[in-house]
CSV table of C-alpha atoms and ligand atoms in Angstrom, one decimal:
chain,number,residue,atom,x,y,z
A,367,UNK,CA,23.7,-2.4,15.5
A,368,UNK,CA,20.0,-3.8,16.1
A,369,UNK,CA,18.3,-2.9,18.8
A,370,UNK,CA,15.3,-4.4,17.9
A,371,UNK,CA,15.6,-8.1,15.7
A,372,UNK,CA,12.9,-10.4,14.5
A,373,UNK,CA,13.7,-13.1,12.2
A,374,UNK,CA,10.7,-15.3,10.7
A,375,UNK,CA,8.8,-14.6,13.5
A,376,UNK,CA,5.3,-16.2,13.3
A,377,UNK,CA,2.0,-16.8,15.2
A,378,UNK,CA,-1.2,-17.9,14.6
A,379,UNK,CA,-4.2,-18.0,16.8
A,380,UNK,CA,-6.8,-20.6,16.7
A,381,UNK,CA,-5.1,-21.9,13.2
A,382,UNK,CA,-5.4,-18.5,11.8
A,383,UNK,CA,-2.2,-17.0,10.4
A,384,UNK,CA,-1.8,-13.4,12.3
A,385,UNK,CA,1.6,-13.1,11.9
A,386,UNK,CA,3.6,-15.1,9.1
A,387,UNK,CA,7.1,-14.6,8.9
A,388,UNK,CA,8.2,-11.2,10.3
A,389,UNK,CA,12.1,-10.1,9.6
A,390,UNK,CA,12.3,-6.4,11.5
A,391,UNK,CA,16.0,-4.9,12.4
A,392,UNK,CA,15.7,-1.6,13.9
A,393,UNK,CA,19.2,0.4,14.6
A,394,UNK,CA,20.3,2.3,17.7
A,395,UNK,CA,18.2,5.2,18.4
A,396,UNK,CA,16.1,4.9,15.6
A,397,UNK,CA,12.4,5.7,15.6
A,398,UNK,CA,10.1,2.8,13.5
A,399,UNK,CA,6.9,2.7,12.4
A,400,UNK,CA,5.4,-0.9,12.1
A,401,UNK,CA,2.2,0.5,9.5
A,402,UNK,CA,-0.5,-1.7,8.0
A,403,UNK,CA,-4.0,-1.8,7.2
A,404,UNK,CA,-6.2,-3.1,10.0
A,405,UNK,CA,-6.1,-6.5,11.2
A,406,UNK,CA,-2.2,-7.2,9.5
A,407,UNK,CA,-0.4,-8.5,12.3
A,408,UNK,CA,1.2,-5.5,14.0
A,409,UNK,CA,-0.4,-5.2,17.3
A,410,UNK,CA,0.6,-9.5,17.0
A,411,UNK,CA,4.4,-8.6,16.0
A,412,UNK,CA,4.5,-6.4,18.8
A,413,UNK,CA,2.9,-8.0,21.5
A,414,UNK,CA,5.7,-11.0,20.7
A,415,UNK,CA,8.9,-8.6,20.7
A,416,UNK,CA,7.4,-7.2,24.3
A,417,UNK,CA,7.1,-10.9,25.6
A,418,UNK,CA,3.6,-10.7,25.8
A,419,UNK,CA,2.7,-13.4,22.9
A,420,UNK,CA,5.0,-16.5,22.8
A,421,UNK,CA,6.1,-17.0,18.9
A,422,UNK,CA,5.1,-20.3,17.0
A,423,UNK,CA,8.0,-20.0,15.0
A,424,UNK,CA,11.3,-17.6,14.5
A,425,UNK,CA,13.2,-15.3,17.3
A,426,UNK,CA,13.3,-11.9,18.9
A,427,UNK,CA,16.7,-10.0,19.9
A,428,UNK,CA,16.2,-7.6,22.1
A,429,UNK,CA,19.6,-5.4,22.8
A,430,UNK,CA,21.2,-8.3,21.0
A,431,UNK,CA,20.1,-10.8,23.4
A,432,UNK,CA,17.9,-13.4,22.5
A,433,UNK,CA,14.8,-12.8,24.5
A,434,UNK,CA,12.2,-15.4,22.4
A,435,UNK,CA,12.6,-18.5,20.0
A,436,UNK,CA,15.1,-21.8,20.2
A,437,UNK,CA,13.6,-22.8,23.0
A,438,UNK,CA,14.1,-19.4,24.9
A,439,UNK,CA,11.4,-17.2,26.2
A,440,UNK,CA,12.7,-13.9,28.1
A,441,UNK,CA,9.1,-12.2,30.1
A,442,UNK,CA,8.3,-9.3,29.0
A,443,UNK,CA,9.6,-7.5,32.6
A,444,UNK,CA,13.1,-8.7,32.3
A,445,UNK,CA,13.0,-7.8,28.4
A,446,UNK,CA,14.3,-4.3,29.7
A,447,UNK,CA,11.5,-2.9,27.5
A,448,UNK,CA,8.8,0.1,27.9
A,449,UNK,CA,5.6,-0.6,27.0
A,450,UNK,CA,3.5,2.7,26.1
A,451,UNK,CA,-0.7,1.4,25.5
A,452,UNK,CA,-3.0,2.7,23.2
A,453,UNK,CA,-5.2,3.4,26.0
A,454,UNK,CA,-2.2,4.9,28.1
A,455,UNK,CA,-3.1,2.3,31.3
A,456,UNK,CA,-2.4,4.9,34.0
A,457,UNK,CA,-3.6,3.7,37.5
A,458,UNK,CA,-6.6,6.2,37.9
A,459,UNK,CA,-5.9,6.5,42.2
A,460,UNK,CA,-2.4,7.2,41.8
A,461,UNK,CA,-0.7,11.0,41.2
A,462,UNK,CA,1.3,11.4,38.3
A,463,UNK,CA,4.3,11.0,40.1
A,464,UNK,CA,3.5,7.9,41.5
A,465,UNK,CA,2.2,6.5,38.5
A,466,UNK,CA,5.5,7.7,37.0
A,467,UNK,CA,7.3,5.7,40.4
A,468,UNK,CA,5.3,2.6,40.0
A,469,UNK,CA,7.8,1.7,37.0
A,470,UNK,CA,10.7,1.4,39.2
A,471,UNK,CA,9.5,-1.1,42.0
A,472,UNK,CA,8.5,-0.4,45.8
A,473,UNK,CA,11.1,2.5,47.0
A,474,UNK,CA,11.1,4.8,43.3
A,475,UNK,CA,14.3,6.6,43.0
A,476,UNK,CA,12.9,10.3,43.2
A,477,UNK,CA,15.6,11.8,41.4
A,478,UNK,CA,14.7,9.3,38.0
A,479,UNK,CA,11.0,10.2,38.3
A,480,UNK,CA,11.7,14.1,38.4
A,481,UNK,CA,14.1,13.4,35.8
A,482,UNK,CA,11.6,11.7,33.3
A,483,UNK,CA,8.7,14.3,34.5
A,484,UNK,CA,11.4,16.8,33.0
A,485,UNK,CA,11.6,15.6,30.0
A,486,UNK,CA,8.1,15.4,29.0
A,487,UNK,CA,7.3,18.4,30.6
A,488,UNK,CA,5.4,17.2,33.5
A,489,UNK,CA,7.1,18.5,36.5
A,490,UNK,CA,4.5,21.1,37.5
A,491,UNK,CA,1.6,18.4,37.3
A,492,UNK,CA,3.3,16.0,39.4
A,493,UNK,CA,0.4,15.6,42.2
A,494,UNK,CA,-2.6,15.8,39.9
A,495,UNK,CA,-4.1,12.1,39.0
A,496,UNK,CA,-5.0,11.5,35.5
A,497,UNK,CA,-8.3,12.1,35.2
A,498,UNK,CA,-7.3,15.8,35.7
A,499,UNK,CA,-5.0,16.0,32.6
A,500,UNK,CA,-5.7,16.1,28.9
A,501,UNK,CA,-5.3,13.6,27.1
A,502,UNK,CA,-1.6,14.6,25.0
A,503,UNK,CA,-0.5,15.1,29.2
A,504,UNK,CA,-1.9,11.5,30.0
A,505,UNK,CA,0.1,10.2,27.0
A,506,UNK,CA,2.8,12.1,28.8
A,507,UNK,CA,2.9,10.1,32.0
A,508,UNK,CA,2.7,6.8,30.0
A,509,UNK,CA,5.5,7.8,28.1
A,510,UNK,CA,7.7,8.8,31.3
A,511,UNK,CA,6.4,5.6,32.7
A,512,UNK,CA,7.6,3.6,30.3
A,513,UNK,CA,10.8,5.5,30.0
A,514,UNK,CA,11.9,5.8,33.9
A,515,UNK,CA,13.5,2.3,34.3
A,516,UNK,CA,15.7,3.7,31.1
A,517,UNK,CA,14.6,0.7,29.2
A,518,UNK,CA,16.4,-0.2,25.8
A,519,UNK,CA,13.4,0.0,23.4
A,520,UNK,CA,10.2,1.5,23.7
A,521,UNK,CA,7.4,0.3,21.8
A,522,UNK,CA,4.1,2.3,21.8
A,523,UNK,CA,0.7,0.6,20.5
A,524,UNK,CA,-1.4,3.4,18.5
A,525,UNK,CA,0.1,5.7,20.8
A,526,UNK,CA,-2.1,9.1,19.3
A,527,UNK,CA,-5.4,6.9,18.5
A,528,UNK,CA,-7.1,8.3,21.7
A,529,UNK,CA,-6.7,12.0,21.1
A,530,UNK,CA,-8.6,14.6,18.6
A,531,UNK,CA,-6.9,15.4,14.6
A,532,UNK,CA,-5.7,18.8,16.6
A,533,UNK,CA,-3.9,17.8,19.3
A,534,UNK,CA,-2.4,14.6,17.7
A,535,UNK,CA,0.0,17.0,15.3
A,536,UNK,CA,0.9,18.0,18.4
A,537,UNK,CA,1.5,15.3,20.6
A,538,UNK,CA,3.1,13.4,17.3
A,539,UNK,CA,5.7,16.1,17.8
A,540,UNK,CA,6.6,16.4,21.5
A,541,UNK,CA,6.2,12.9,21.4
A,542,UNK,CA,8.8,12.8,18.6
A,543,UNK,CA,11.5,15.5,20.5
A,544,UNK,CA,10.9,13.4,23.5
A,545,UNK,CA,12.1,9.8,22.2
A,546,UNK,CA,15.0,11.5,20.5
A,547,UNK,CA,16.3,13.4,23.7
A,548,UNK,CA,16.1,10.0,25.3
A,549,UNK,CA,18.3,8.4,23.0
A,550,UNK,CA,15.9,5.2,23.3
A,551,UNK,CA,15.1,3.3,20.6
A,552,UNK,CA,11.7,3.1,19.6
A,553,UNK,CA,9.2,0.8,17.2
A,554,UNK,CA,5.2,2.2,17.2
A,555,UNK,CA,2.3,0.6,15.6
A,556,UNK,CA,-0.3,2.8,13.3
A,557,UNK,CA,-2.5,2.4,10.5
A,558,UNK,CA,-1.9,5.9,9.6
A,559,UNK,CA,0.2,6.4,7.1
A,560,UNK,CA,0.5,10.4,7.4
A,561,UNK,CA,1.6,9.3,11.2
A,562,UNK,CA,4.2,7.1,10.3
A,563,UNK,CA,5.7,9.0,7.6
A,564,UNK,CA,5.9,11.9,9.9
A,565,UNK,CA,7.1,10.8,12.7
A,566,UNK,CA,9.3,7.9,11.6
A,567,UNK,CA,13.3,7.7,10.7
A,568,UNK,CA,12.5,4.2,9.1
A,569,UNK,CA,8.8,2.9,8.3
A,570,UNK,CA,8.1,-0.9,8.3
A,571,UNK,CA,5.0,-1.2,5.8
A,572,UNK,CA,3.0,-4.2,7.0
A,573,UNK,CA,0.7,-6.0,4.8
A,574,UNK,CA,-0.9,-10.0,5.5
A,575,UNK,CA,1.3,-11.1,8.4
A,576,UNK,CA,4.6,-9.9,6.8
A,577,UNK,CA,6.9,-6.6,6.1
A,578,UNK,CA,6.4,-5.9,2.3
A,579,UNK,CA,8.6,-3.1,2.3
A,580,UNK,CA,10.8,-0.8,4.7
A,581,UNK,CA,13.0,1.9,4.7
A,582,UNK,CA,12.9,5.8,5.0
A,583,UNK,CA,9.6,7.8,4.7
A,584,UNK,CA,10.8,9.3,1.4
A,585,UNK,CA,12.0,5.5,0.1
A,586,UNK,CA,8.9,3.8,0.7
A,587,UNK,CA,6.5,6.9,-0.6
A,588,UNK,CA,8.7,7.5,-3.2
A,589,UNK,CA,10.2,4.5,-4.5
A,590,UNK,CA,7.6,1.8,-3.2
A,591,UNK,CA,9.0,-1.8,-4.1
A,592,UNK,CA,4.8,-3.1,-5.2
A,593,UNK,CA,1.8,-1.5,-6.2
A,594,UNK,CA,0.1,-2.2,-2.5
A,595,UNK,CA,2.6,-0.6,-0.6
A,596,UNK,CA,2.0,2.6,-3.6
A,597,UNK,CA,-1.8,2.4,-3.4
A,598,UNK,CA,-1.6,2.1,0.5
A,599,UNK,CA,0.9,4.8,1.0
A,600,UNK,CA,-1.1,7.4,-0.9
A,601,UNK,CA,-2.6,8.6,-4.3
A,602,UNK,CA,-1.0,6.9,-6.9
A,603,UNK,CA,-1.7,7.5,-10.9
A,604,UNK,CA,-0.4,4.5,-12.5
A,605,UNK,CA,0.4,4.9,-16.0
A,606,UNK,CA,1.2,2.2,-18.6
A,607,UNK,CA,4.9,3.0,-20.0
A,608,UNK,CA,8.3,1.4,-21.5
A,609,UNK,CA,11.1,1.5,-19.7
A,610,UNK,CA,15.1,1.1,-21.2
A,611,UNK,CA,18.4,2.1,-20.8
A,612,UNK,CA,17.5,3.7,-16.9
A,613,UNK,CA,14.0,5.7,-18.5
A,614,UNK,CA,10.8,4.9,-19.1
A,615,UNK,CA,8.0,6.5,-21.5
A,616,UNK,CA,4.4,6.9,-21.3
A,617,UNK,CA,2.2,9.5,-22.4
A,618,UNK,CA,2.9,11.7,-19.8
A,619,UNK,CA,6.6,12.1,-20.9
A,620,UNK,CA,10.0,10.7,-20.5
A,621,UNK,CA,11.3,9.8,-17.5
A,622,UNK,CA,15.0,9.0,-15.3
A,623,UNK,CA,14.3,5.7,-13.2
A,624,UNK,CA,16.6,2.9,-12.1
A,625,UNK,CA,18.5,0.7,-14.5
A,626,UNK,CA,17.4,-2.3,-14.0
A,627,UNK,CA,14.0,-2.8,-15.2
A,628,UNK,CA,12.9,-3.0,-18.7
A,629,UNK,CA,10.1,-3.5,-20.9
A,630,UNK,CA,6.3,-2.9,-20.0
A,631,UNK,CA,6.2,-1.2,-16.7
A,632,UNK,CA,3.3,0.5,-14.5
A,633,UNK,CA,4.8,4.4,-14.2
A,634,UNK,CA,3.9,5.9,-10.8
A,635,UNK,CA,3.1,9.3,-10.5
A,636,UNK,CA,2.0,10.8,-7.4
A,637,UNK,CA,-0.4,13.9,-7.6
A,638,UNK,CA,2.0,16.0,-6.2
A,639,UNK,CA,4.2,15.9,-9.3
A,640,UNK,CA,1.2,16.6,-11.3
A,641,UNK,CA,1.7,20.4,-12.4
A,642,UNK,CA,-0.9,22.5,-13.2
A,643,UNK,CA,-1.0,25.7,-15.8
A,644,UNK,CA,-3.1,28.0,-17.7
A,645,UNK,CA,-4.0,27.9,-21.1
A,646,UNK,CA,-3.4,25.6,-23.5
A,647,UNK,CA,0.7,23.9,-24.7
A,648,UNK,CA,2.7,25.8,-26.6
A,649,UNK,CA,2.7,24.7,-30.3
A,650,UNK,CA,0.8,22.0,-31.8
A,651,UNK,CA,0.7,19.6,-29.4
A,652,UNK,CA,-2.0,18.7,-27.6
A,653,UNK,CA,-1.0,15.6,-25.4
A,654,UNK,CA,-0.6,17.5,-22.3
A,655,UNK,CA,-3.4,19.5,-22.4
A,656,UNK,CA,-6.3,18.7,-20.2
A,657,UNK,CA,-9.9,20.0,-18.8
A,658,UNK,CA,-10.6,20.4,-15.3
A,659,UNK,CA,-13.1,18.3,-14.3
A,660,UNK,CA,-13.3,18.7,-10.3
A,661,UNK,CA,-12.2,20.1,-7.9
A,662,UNK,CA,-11.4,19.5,-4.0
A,663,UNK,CA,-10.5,22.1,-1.7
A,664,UNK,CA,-8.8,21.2,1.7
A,665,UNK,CA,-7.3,24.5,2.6
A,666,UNK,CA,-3.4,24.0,2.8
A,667,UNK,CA,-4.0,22.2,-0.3
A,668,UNK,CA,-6.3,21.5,-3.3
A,669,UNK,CA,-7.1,18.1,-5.5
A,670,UNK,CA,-8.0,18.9,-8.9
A,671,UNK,CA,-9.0,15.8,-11.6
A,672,UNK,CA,-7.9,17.1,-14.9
A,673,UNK,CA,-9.1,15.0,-18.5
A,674,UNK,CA,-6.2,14.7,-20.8
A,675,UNK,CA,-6.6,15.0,-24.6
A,676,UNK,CA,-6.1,11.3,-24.5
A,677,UNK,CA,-9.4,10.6,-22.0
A,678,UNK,CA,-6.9,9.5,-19.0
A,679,UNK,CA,-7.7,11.8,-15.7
A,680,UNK,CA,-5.2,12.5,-13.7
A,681,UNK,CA,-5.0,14.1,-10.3
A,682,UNK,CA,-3.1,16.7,-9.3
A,683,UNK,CA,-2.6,17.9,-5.4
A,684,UNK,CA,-1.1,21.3,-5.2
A,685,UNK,CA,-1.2,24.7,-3.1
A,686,UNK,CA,-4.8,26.1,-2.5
A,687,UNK,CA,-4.2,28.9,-5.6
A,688,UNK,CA,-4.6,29.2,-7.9
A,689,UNK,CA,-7.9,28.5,-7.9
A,690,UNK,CA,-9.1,26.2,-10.6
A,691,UNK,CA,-12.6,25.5,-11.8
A,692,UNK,CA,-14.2,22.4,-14.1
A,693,UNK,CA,-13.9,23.2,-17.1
A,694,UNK,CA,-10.9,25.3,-16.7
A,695,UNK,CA,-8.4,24.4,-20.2
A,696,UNK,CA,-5.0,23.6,-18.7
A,697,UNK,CA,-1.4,22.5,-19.0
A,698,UNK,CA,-0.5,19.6,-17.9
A,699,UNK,CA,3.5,18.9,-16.6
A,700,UNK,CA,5.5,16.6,-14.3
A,701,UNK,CA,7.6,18.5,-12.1
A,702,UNK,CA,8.5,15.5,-9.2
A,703,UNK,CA,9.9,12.3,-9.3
A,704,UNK,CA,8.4,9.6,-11.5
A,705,UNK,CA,8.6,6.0,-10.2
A,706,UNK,CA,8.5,2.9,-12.2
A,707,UNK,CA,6.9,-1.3,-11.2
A,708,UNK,CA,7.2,-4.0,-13.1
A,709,UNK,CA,4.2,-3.9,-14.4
A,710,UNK,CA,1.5,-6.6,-12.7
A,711,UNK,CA,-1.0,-8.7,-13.9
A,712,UNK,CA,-4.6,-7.2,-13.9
A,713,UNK,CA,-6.0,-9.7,-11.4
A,714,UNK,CA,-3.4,-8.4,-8.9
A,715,UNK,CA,-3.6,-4.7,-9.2
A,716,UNK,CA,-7.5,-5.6,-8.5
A,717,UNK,CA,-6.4,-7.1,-5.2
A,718,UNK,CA,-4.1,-3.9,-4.4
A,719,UNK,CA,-6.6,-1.5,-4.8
A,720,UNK,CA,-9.2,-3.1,-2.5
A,721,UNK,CA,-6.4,-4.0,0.1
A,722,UNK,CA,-5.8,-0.1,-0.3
A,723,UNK,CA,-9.0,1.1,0.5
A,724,UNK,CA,-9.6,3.6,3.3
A,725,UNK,CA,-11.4,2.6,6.1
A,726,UNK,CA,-9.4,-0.7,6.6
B,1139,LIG,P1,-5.5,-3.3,14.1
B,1139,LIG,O1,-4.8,-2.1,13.4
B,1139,LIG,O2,-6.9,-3.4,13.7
B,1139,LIG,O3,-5.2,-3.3,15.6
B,1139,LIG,P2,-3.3,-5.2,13.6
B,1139,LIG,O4,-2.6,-5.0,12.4
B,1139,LIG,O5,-2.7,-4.7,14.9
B,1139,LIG,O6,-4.8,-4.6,13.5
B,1139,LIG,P3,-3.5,-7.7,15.0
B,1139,LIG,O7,-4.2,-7.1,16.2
B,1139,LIG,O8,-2.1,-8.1,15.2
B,1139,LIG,O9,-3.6,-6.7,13.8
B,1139,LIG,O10,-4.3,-9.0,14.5
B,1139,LIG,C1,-3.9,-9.8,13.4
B,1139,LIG,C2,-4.9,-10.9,13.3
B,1139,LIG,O11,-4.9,-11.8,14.4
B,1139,LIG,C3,-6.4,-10.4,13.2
B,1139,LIG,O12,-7.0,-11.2,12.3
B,1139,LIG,C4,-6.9,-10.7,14.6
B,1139,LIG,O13,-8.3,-10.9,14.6
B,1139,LIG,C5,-6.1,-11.9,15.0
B,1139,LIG,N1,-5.8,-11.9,16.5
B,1139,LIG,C6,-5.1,-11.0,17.2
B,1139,LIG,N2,-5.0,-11.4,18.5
B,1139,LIG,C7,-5.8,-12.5,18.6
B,1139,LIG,C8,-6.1,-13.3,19.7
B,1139,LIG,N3,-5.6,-13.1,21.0
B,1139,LIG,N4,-6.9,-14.3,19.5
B,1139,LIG,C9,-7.4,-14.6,18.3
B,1139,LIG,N5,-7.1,-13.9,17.2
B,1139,LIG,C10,-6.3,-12.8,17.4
C-alpha cells in the first residue's frame, strides 16, 4: 500500500515550471530518496506533499487519504505528517525535552517524549538546550520532534547538509536504524547521490520538474533507464555496441543484457567493472591491452585511466593495490555487470553530460 502518492503533481511559481508532473508511490515503511541536481523541483515536490505549497495541478494521498488536489487541500498539521528541516528549526530557549514536547500541543504526554528521546538516544540530554549539542544530536531532537505525535510519514529536507563529511556517515546511519525501528514511512530530499543510494530502500531520481527514473539503489545505478540518470548517478564509460538475441558487443567484449533491445546501443560500463592486470593478454591479441595513463588515489580506493590498443580510455575504480603507475602495460577485463541504452542522438548525450556535471 502507498503511504505516500502523488499523481501529476505540478507547480509553478511566477510562470516558471518548478515542478511539472510528479507521479511518486512510496510503500509502508519504506525509506525514499527524492535525488536531483539542484534546482529540480524536490524541495517544491515536498513542500506540496507536507501541505506547505498548494499544487497547480494533480493530487497528494497521504495514508490513502487525499490531502491536496480536486478541490481538496488538507494543512499541513492535520496531514498527520513530520516535518524534519534542513536547518533542524529547534526553538533555541527550549530544553530538549521540551522541544521534543512542543510536538504534541500544551500538556506533552511525558511518557511519548521519553519514549522518542529513547529511540534516538537522547534520554541523558534531555535538559540541555540545543546550542549545547552537536550537530548529528541537534538532528536528533528534530528527528524525535517530528516523530513524537507518531506521524504516518516523515519527510526530511537535506536532513545531513548541516554537518561535516565525518559525522554525516554517521548520522546517515543512526538516522537510518532510527526510521526503521519506528516503522514510519519516510521520503528525504538530497542532491547526493552517494546519500541516497546508501541510505535508501527505493531512490526517486529527479531531473527538470519530474521523476526520470525510480526503483532500488542497485536498479537505478545499475540498470539506469537514460543516459542522465547514468551520468548523474556516477562514472559511466559509454561504449558504442550491437545488441541481439539478449547480448550486445562492443570492443570491450560480449555481453548478457535484457531482450528487448536491439541494434546500435550505448554499452554502459561502470569503472568498477573495469579490471585491471599485469602484463600484457595472453596470445595475440591485443584489444584488451591498455597503458596507464593516470592515476588517482583516494585511499579505500583508486581511479586509474588506462589507453586501450584502440585509443579509447577507460577508467577503472578498484581497491587502493595494487599500486599502478602511467605507463604501467596492463590487462584489461570486465568482471561486473554491463548495462545497455538505446543508443541517443549526439545532441542529447551533450545535454546529459552537462546536466551531469558536479557542482549542480
Ligand atoms: P536545491 O537542491 O537547490 O534545493 P531543489 O531541487 O530542491 O533544489 P526547488 O527548491 O524545488 O529545487 O526549486 C525548483 C525551482 O523552483 C527552482 O528554479 C527555484 O528557483 C524555484 N522556486 C522554488 N521555490 C520558489 C518560490 N517560493 N518562489 C519562486 N521560485 C521558487
Amino acid at each position: 500500500m502507498s503511504v505516500i502518492r502523488s499523481e501529476g503533481l505540478a507547480k509553478s511559481f511566477h510562470g516558471k515550471r518548478a515542478v511539472a508532473g510528479v507521479d511518486l508511490h512510496v510503500e509502508r515503511g519504506v525509506v525514499c530518496a527524492l535525488l536531483g541536481p539542484s534546482g529540480c523541483g524536490k524541495t517544491t515536490t515536498l513542500r506540496l506533499i507536507a501541505g506547505f505549497e498548494r499544487p497547480d495541478a494533480g493530487r497528494v494521498l497521504v495514508g490513502e487519504k487525499l490531502v491536496a488536489g480536486e478541490g481538496t487541500f488538507v494543512p499541513p498539521e492535520r496531514r498527520r505528517i513530520g516535518m524534519v528541516f534542513q536547518d533542524y528549526a529547534l526553538f533555541p530557549h527550549l530544553t530538549v525535552e521540551s522541544n521534543v514536547g512542543y510536538a504534541l500541543g500544551r500538556s506533552p504526554d511525558r511518557t511519548r517524549v521519553s519514549e522518542v528521546l529513547s529511540l534516538v538516544g537522547l534520554e541523558r540530554l534531555a535538559g540541555r538546550h540545543p546550542h549545547e549539542l552537536s550537530g548529528g544530536e541537534q538532528q536528533r531532537v528534530a528527528l524525535a520532534r517530528a516523530l513524537a505525535p507518531t506521524p504516518e510519514v516523515i519527510l526530511l529536507d537535506e536532513p545531513f547538509s548541516n554537518l561535516d563529511a565525518a559525522l554525516r556517515m554517521r548520522v546517515r546511519r543512526e538516522m537510518r536504524e532510527i526510521l526503521v525501528e519506528a516503522g514510519v514511512t519516510a521520503l528525504f530530499v538530497t542532491h547526493d547521490q552517494e546519500e541516497a543510494l546508501s541510505l535508501a530502500d527505493r531512490v526517486a531520481v529527479m531531473r527538470d520538474g519530474r521523476v526520470e527514473q525510480e526503483g532500488t539503489p542497485e536498479e537505478v545505478y545499475g540498470r539506469p533507464r537514460t543516459r542522465w540518470v547514468a551520468d548523474f548517478l556516477g562514472d559511466a564509460e559509454i561504449v558504442p555496441g550491437t545488441a541481439a538475441d539478449g547480448a550486445v558487443e562492443c570492443e570491450l567484449g560480449r555481453f548478457p543484457i535484457p531482450k528487448e533491445l536491439e541494434g546500435t546501443v550505448d554499452v554502459l560500463v561502470r569503472p568498477e567493472s573495469v579490471a585491471l592486470g599485469a602484463g600484457p593478454a595472453p596470445g595475440r591479441d591485443r584489444s584488451h591491452e591498455g597503458v596507464v595513463v593516470a592515476r588517482e588515489y583516494y585511499g579505500h580506493d583508486q581511479l586509474v585511466v588506462v589507453k586501450l590498443a584502440s585509443g579509447r580510455r577507460l577508467r577503472s575504480r578498484s581497491m587502493g593495490f595494487p599500486i599502478w603507475h602511467p605507463g604501467d602495460r596492463v590487462r584489461v577485463w570486465i568482471e561486473g555487470p554491463v548495462n545497455a541504452l538505446a543508443a541517443e542522438p549526439a545532441a542529447a548525450q551533450a545535454t546529459a553530460i552537462s546536466a551531469a556535471d558536479p557542482g549542480q
